[in-house]
Coordinates of C-alpha atoms in Angstrom, one line a residue:
Chain A
X1 CA 23.9 8.1 7.2
X2 CA 23.4 7.6 11.1
X3 CA 26.9 7.4 13.0
X4 CA 25.4 4.1 14.8
X5 CA 26.0 1.1 13.8
X6 CA 23.2 -0.5 11.9
X7 CA 21.5 -3.5 13.1
X8 CA 21.6 -6.9 11.4
X9 CA 19.4 -9.9 11.3
X10 CA 21.5 -12.5 10.0
X11 CA 23.3 -15.6 11.0
X12 CA 20.1 -17.4 10.5
X13 CA 17.7 -14.6 11.4
X14 CA 19.4 -13.8 14.9
X15 CA 19.6 -9.9 16.0
X16 CA 22.9 -9.2 16.0
X17 CA 24.5 -5.7 16.4
X18 CA 28.7 -6.2 16.5
X19 CA 27.8 -8.8 19.1
X20 CA 25.4 -7.2 21.1
X21 CA 21.8 -7.7 21.4
X22 CA 19.8 -5.2 19.3
X23 CA 18.0 -2.4 21.2
X24 CA 14.4 -3.0 20.2
X25 CA 12.4 -0.4 22.7
X26 CA 10.6 2.3 21.0
X27 CA 10.3 5.8 22.2
X28 CA 9.1 9.0 20.0
X29 CA 12.4 10.8 21.1
X30 CA 14.2 8.2 19.5
X31 CA 12.3 7.6 16.8
X32 CA 12.3 11.5 16.0
X33 CA 16.1 11.8 16.2
X34 CA 16.7 8.4 13.9
X35 CA 14.5 9.0 11.6
X36 CA 14.9 9.9 7.6
X37 CA 13.6 9.5 4.4
X38 CA 15.2 9.2 1.3
X39 CA 13.6 9.0 -2.2
X40 CA 15.1 6.8 -4.9
X41 CA 13.0 6.3 -7.7
X42 CA 9.8 8.5 -8.5
X43 CA 8.3 8.1 -11.8
X44 CA 4.4 9.5 -12.6
X45 CA 3.0 6.2 -11.0
X46 CA 5.8 4.0 -9.6
X47 CA 8.0 5.2 -6.5
X48 CA 10.9 3.4 -4.3
X49 CA 12.0 5.2 -1.4
X50 CA 13.7 4.4 1.6
X51 CA 12.3 4.9 5.3
X52 CA 15.5 4.6 7.6
X53 CA 15.1 4.4 11.2
X54 CA 11.6 3.1 11.6
X55 CA 10.3 -0.2 13.3
X56 CA 8.6 -2.7 11.6
X57 CA 5.1 -2.0 13.3
X58 CA 4.9 1.7 11.3
X59 CA 6.1 0.5 8.1
X60 CA 3.6 -2.7 8.5
X61 CA 0.8 -0.2 9.0
X62 CA 1.4 2.4 6.3
X63 CA 1.3 -0.7 3.8
X64 CA -1.7 -2.1 4.9
X65 CA -3.2 1.3 4.9
X66 CA -1.7 2.1 1.4
X67 CA -3.5 -1.2 0.4
X68 CA -6.8 -1.6 2.3
X69 CA -7.9 2.3 3.5
X70 CA -6.8 4.6 0.8
X71 CA -10.1 5.3 -1.0
X72 CA -10.7 5.5 -5.1
X73 CA -13.7 5.3 -7.1
X74 CA -14.8 1.9 -8.9
X75 CA -18.0 0.9 -10.5
X76 CA -20.2 -0.4 -7.9
X77 CA -23.6 -1.3 -9.7
X78 CA -24.6 -2.2 -13.0
X79 CA -27.9 -1.9 -14.7
X80 CA -28.4 -4.1 -17.2
X81 CA -31.1 -3.3 -19.7
X82 CA -29.6 -5.2 -22.3
X83 CA -27.7 -7.9 -22.9
X84 CA -28.1 -10.5 -25.8
X85 CA -24.0 -11.0 -25.9
X86 CA -22.8 -14.4 -24.8
X87 CA -21.3 -13.1 -21.7
X88 CA -23.4 -13.6 -18.5
X89 CA -24.8 -10.6 -16.7
X90 CA -23.1 -11.1 -13.9
X91 CA -20.0 -12.1 -15.1
X92 CA -19.7 -8.7 -17.5
X93 CA -20.9 -6.9 -14.6
X94 CA -17.9 -7.8 -12.4
X95 CA -15.5 -7.2 -15.4
X96 CA -16.8 -3.8 -15.7
X97 CA -16.2 -3.3 -11.8
X98 CA -12.8 -4.1 -12.5
X99 CA -11.9 -1.5 -14.6
X100 CA -9.7 1.4 -12.7
X101 CA -11.4 5.0 -13.0
X102 CA -9.4 8.6 -13.8
X103 CA -11.6 10.3 -11.5
X104 CA -10.0 11.8 -8.2
X105 CA -11.5 10.8 -5.2
X106 CA -10.7 13.5 -3.3
X107 CA -13.4 15.5 -5.1
X108 CA -16.0 12.6 -4.1
X109 CA -17.7 11.6 -0.9
X110 CA -18.4 8.3 0.5
X111 CA -22.0 7.6 0.1
X112 CA -24.0 7.8 3.1
X113 CA -25.7 4.3 2.7
X114 CA -26.1 1.5 0.1
X115 CA -29.6 2.4 -0.8
X116 CA -29.3 5.9 -0.4
X117 CA -30.1 8.3 -3.7
X118 CA -27.4 8.8 -6.1
X119 CA -25.9 12.6 -5.9
X120 CA -23.3 14.6 -8.1
X121 CA -21.1 14.4 -5.1
X122 CA -20.7 10.8 -4.5
X123 CA -21.8 8.9 -7.8
X124 CA -20.4 8.9 -11.1
X125 CA -22.5 7.5 -13.9
X126 CA -21.5 5.6 -17.3
X127 CA -22.9 4.5 -20.0
X128 CA -21.9 1.5 -22.6
X129 CA -24.3 1.1 -25.5
X130 CA -23.5 -1.2 -28.3
X131 CA -24.6 -3.3 -30.9
X132 CA -22.5 -5.5 -33.1
X133 CA -23.3 -5.5 -37.0
X134 CA -22.0 -6.9 -40.2
X135 CA -19.8 -5.0 -42.7
X136 CA -21.1 -5.1 -45.6
X137 CA -18.2 -3.3 -47.6
X138 CA -15.2 -5.8 -46.6
X139 CA -16.6 -9.6 -48.3
X140 CA -13.5 -10.9 -49.1
X141 CA -11.4 -10.3 -45.9
X142 CA -11.8 -12.9 -42.7
X143 CA -10.1 -10.6 -40.3
X144 CA -13.0 -9.8 -37.8
X145 CA -12.2 -6.3 -37.7
X146 CA -13.3 -6.0 -41.2
X147 CA -16.1 -8.4 -41.6
X148 CA -18.0 -7.0 -38.3
X149 CA -18.9 -3.4 -36.8
X150 CA -18.7 -2.7 -33.0
X151 CA -17.4 -6.3 -32.2
X152 CA -15.1 -5.8 -30.1
X153 CA -16.0 -3.4 -26.2
X154 CA -13.1 -2.1 -25.2
X155 CA -12.9 0.5 -22.0
X156 CA -12.5 3.4 -24.1
X157 CA -16.3 2.7 -25.3
X158 CA -17.6 3.5 -21.7
X159 CA -19.2 6.9 -21.8
X160 CA -19.4 9.3 -18.9
X161 CA -23.1 10.9 -18.3
X162 CA -22.5 13.8 -16.1
X163 CA -25.2 13.8 -12.9
X164 CA -26.6 17.3 -12.0
X165 CA -23.8 19.9 -12.2
X166 CA -20.9 17.8 -12.7
X167 CA -20.5 18.8 -16.3
X168 CA -19.5 22.2 -15.0
X169 CA -17.4 20.6 -12.4
X170 CA -15.3 18.3 -13.8
X171 CA -13.7 18.0 -17.4
X172 CA -14.5 15.1 -19.1
X173 CA -10.4 14.1 -19.9
X174 CA -10.7 13.6 -16.2
X175 CA -13.6 11.4 -15.8
X176 CA -12.7 8.1 -17.5
X177 CA -11.1 4.8 -17.6
X178 CA -7.6 5.0 -16.8
X179 CA -6.7 2.4 -19.9
X180 CA -8.8 3.1 -23.2
X181 CA -7.7 -0.8 -24.1
X182 CA -8.8 -3.3 -21.9
X183 CA -10.9 -5.6 -23.6
X184 CA -14.3 -6.2 -22.0
X185 CA -16.2 -8.1 -24.1
X186 CA -16.4 -9.5 -27.7
X187 CA -19.8 -9.6 -29.8
X188 CA -21.0 -11.1 -33.2
X189 CA -23.7 -9.8 -35.4
X190 CA -27.0 -9.4 -33.8
X191 CA -25.3 -9.5 -30.2
X192 CA -26.3 -5.8 -28.0
X193 CA -25.4 -4.6 -24.6
X194 CA -27.1 -1.6 -23.2
X195 CA -26.1 -0.4 -19.7
X196 CA -25.8 1.6 -17.2
X197 CA -23.0 2.0 -14.7
X198 CA -22.6 3.6 -11.4
X199 CA -19.5 4.3 -9.6
X200 CA -18.9 5.2 -5.8
X201 CA -16.1 5.9 -3.7
X202 CA -14.6 2.8 -1.7
X203 CA -11.8 1.3 0.2
X204 CA -9.7 -1.7 -0.3
X205 CA -11.2 -3.2 2.6
X206 CA -14.2 -3.7 0.9
X207 CA -13.3 -5.2 -2.3
X208 CA -9.7 -5.3 -4.2
X209 CA -11.2 -2.8 -7.0
X210 CA -11.1 0.3 -4.7
X211 CA -7.0 -0.3 -3.9
X212 CA -5.4 2.5 -5.4
X213 CA -1.9 0.1 -5.1
X214 CA -1.2 -2.5 -7.8
X215 CA 1.0 -3.3 -5.1
X216 CA 2.9 -1.6 -2.3
X217 CA 5.4 -3.4 -0.8
X218 CA 8.3 -3.2 1.4
X219 CA 11.9 -5.4 2.4
X220 CA 14.9 -4.8 4.5
X221 CA 17.8 -3.4 2.8
X222 CA 20.3 -6.4 2.0
X223 CA 23.8 -6.4 3.3
X224 CA 26.5 -8.5 2.2
X225 CA 30.1 -8.9 3.9
X226 CA 32.9 -10.7 2.6
X227 CA 34.8 -11.9 5.3
X228 CA 38.0 -12.8 3.4
X229 CA 39.4 -12.2 -0.1
X230 CA 38.3 -14.2 -2.6
X231 CA 40.2 -14.6 -6.2
X232 CA 40.1 -15.9 -9.4
X233 CA 37.7 -18.5 -10.7
X234 CA 36.0 -18.6 -7.3
X235 CA 35.4 -14.8 -7.6
X236 CA 33.8 -15.0 -11.0
X237 CA 31.3 -18.2 -9.2
X238 CA 30.9 -16.0 -6.3
X239 CA 29.3 -13.0 -8.6
X240 CA 27.3 -15.6 -10.4
X241 CA 25.9 -16.6 -7.0
X242 CA 24.5 -12.8 -6.7
X243 CA 22.0 -10.8 -8.7
X244 CA 23.7 -9.1 -11.3
X245 CA 25.5 -5.7 -10.4
X246 CA 25.9 -6.8 -6.6
X247 CA 29.6 -8.4 -6.7
X248 CA 32.2 -6.5 -8.9
X249 CA 35.8 -8.1 -9.7
X250 CA 38.3 -6.0 -9.2
X251 CA 41.9 -6.5 -10.9
X252 CA 44.8 -6.2 -8.4
X253 CA 48.1 -7.3 -8.5
X254 CA 47.5 -9.3 -11.4
X255 CA 44.6 -11.2 -10.0
X256 CA 40.7 -11.1 -9.9
X257 CA 39.0 -9.9 -6.6
X258 CA 35.5 -9.9 -5.8
X259 CA 34.6 -7.2 -4.2
X260 CA 30.5 -5.9 -2.8
X261 CA 29.7 -3.4 -5.3
X262 CA 26.1 -2.7 -4.4
X263 CA 23.8 -5.1 -2.1
X264 CA 20.9 -3.1 -2.4
X265 CA 19.2 -5.0 -5.1
X266 CA 20.4 -8.4 -4.2
X267 CA 17.2 -11.0 -4.2
X268 CA 18.5 -12.4 -1.3
X269 CA 19.1 -16.2 -2.9
X270 CA 21.2 -18.3 -0.8
X271 CA 22.9 -19.7 -3.8
X272 CA 26.3 -19.2 -2.4
X273 CA 26.0 -21.9 0.3
X274 CA 25.8 -24.6 -2.3
X275 CA 29.2 -23.9 -2.8
X276 CA 31.4 -25.5 -0.2
X277 CA 34.7 -23.7 -0.8
X278 CA 32.8 -20.3 -0.8
X279 CA 30.0 -20.2 1.8
X280 CA 32.5 -19.6 4.9
X281 CA 33.4 -16.6 2.3
X282 CA 30.6 -14.4 3.0
X283 CA 27.9 -13.1 5.5
X284 CA 24.3 -12.2 4.2
X285 CA 22.2 -10.4 6.6
X286 CA 19.7 -7.5 6.1
X287 CA 19.8 -4.0 7.9
X288 CA 17.1 -4.2 10.3
X289 CA 15.4 -0.6 10.5
X290 CA 16.2 0.4 6.5
X291 CA 12.8 -0.2 4.7
X292 CA 12.9 -0.1 1.1
X293 CA 8.9 0.6 0.1
X294 CA 8.2 0.1 -3.4
X295 CA 4.8 1.6 -4.6
X296 CA 3.1 0.9 -7.9
X297 CA -0.2 3.1 -8.1
X298 CA -3.2 1.8 -10.7
X299 CA -3.4 5.2 -12.0
X300 CA -6.0 7.1 -10.2
X301 CA -3.7 8.8 -7.6
X302 CA 0.2 9.1 -7.9
X303 CA 2.2 6.9 -5.5
X304 CA 3.3 10.1 -3.6
X305 CA 0.0 11.1 -3.1
X306 CA -1.3 7.5 -2.1
X307 CA 1.7 7.1 0.7
X308 CA 0.8 11.1 2.0
X309 CA -2.7 9.9 1.8
X310 CA -1.9 6.6 4.0
X311 CA 0.2 8.7 6.7
X312 CA -3.5 11.3 6.7
X313 CA -5.7 8.0 7.4
X314 CA -4.0 6.7 10.5
X315 CA -3.5 10.8 11.9
X316 CA -7.2 10.9 11.4
X317 CA -8.0 7.3 13.2
X318 CA -6.0 8.4 16.2
X319 CA -7.8 11.7 16.3
X320 CA -11.1 10.2 15.7
X321 CA -10.4 7.7 18.7
X322 CA -9.0 10.1 21.0
X323 CA -12.2 12.5 20.4
X324 CA -14.5 9.4 21.2
X325 CA -12.7 8.2 24.4
X326 CA -12.6 12.4 25.7
X327 CA -16.8 12.2 25.1
X328 CA -17.0 8.9 26.5
X329 CA -15.0 9.9 29.8
Chain B
X1 CA -16.6 5.3 12.3
X2 CA -14.8 3.6 14.9
X3 CA -16.1 3.6 18.7
X4 CA -14.2 2.6 21.6
X5 CA -15.6 1.4 24.7
X6 CA -15.4 -1.0 28.0
X7 CA -15.7 -4.9 27.5
X8 CA -17.5 -6.2 30.0
X9 CA -14.6 -8.2 31.7
X10 CA -14.7 -9.2 35.4
X11 CA -11.4 -8.1 36.7
X12 CA -11.9 -4.1 34.8
X13 CA -10.7 -1.5 37.0
X14 CA -8.7 1.7 36.5
X15 CA -5.3 0.1 36.2
X16 CA -6.4 -2.8 33.7
X17 CA -8.8 -2.2 31.1
X18 CA -9.8 -4.0 27.8
X19 CA -11.1 -1.7 25.3
X20 CA -13.0 -2.9 22.2
X21 CA -12.4 -1.0 18.5
X22 CA -15.2 -1.4 16.2
X23 CA -14.1 -1.3 12.6
X24 CA -10.5 -1.5 13.4
X25 CA -8.5 -4.3 12.9
X26 CA -4.4 -5.5 12.9
X27 CA -3.2 -1.9 11.3
X28 CA -3.9 0.2 14.2
X29 CA -3.6 -2.7 16.7
X30 CA -0.3 -3.7 16.3
X31 CA 0.8 0.3 15.6
X32 CA -0.5 1.3 18.9
X33 CA 0.4 -2.0 21.0
X34 CA 4.1 -1.6 19.9
X35 CA 3.9 1.7 21.3
X36 CA 2.2 1.6 24.2
X37 CA 4.0 -1.6 25.0
X38 CA 7.3 0.2 25.3
X39 CA 6.0 2.8 28.3
X40 CA 7.6 1.8 31.3
X41 CA 4.5 2.3 33.4
X42 CA 2.6 -0.4 31.5
X43 CA 2.9 -3.8 32.7
X44 CA 1.4 -5.5 30.0
X45 CA -0.1 -4.3 26.5
X46 CA -1.8 -6.7 24.1
X47 CA -4.7 -6.8 21.4
X48 CA -6.8 -9.2 19.5
X49 CA -8.7 -9.4 16.4
X50 CA -11.2 -12.1 18.5
X51 CA -13.0 -13.3 15.3
X52 CA -11.9 -12.8 11.6
X53 CA -15.8 -12.3 10.4
X54 CA -16.4 -9.7 13.2
X55 CA -14.8 -6.3 12.4
X56 CA -13.5 -5.5 15.9
X57 CA -10.7 -5.7 17.8
X58 CA -9.9 -5.9 21.6
X59 CA -7.2 -3.9 23.4
X60 CA -5.9 -4.6 26.9
X61 CA -3.9 -2.6 28.9
X62 CA -2.5 -3.7 32.1
X63 CA -0.5 -1.0 34.3
X64 CA 1.7 -1.0 37.0
X65 CA 0.2 0.4 40.5
X66 CA -0.8 4.1 40.3
X67 CA -1.1 4.3 36.1
X68 CA -4.7 4.2 34.9
X69 CA -4.7 2.5 31.6
X70 CA -7.2 5.1 29.4
X71 CA -4.4 7.5 29.9
X72 CA -1.8 5.2 28.1
X73 CA -4.1 4.8 25.4
X74 CA -4.5 8.7 25.0
X75 CA -0.9 8.8 25.1
X76 CA -0.3 6.0 22.9
X77 CA -2.9 7.7 20.6
X78 CA -1.1 11.0 20.7
X79 CA 2.1 9.6 20.3
X80 CA 1.2 7.9 16.9
X81 CA 0.1 11.2 15.7
X82 CA 3.1 12.6 16.5
X83 CA 4.7 9.8 14.5
X84 CA 2.4 10.5 11.7
X85 CA 3.1 14.2 11.4
X86 CA 6.9 13.7 11.6
X87 CA 6.8 11.1 8.7
X88 CA 4.8 13.5 6.5
X89 CA 7.2 16.6 7.3
X90 CA 10.4 14.4 6.4
X91 CA 8.6 13.1 3.2
X92 CA 7.3 16.1 2.0
X93 CA 10.8 17.7 2.6
X94 CA 12.5 15.0 1.3
X95 CA 9.6 14.8 -2.2
X96 CA 10.2 18.9 -2.6
X97 CA 14.4 18.5 -2.6
X98 CA 14.1 15.0 -4.7
X99 CA 11.7 17.1 -7.4
X100 CA 13.8 19.8 -7.3
X101 CA 17.1 17.8 -8.1
X102 CA 15.1 15.8 -10.5
X103 CA 13.4 18.6 -12.4
X104 CA 10.1 16.8 -11.7
X105 CA 6.7 18.7 -11.9
X106 CA 4.6 16.4 -10.2

């Protein structure tokens, strides 16, 4: 931890640092000295990490870029050759567009324009062809799975059709829907669908289906301080006012005393203030420059890749702008 | 890609300028504004997205006497690049040590 006293937002959102106003000026040197990253949890598609010593403008820029500027592949065009099911063409096409695809966006290019010819570098083609029929073997059953064949269309039925040399470049297990069990459509005997889908690279700014994250958000680290000793029945009541694990009860001299155990996962409800005898015993605040990021990936990119990609996109934006300015001057 | 150009405003001179960023919005606007408004020789810096249906961002810089707005803009962009590079470096280091500690193979 940095040896400086952390800044707090508390006392009804006033900036306080041991009585002094917070120093909110920003310079790169100060940033370089204070900035730290701490990874707390990292699973394949979900991670939590702390960015300490940054300003909200940076945290927010990274969050916004992760949501709307990191590209992924998604189905953009659907050619419907036959659809005799009860679902209208446009609804079906919309559903297909939202199916998350497992395809590394780094291996593909953006399409030059919407109307340009599909190439192996910028488009993935998929096919979905199914016909529902009666199953004559199981007449006595009343379960749909037994009496109908192919009545439930799932995302696993989407089949990849390589364009050009794509079959040599990509493995089949890497180009497919991420989840096999997304329900797309239900059919009855006589219903038939026959469609082709075209996936392209895009960003969440254009449509949410291209967003690589389910959610990417940050919150400030909560800070809870007890201003006096709270004991006995009051301590138990105080514990119940916060999220589990935040307040611990410790035995001292035969009495039960409340102590702050870990304020990180407190939901910052203001329940304590309902109790007149407790509300003066606690100061709730947040550490102003300690951001807890949580990234939940949809599955096409790992969450740490998404964050790194976001940094690179911001950098690239600045670089192209600098170049443009140099050219025009 | 985004283009930056000068908007045709009456009191444009070397010290005070409004830049127009196409295909940019609050993401870059606010980050850049925060950096540039902290420079000592900058008198005023602000940004606006004039209309939500137009993909455009206006960025205004007013310098104290003697400075040029374009110089502050360049400095801001360069600083933002440095920030990104530093963030990436720190994140990579932490990620390496975290995966080594937890035996992750990501």
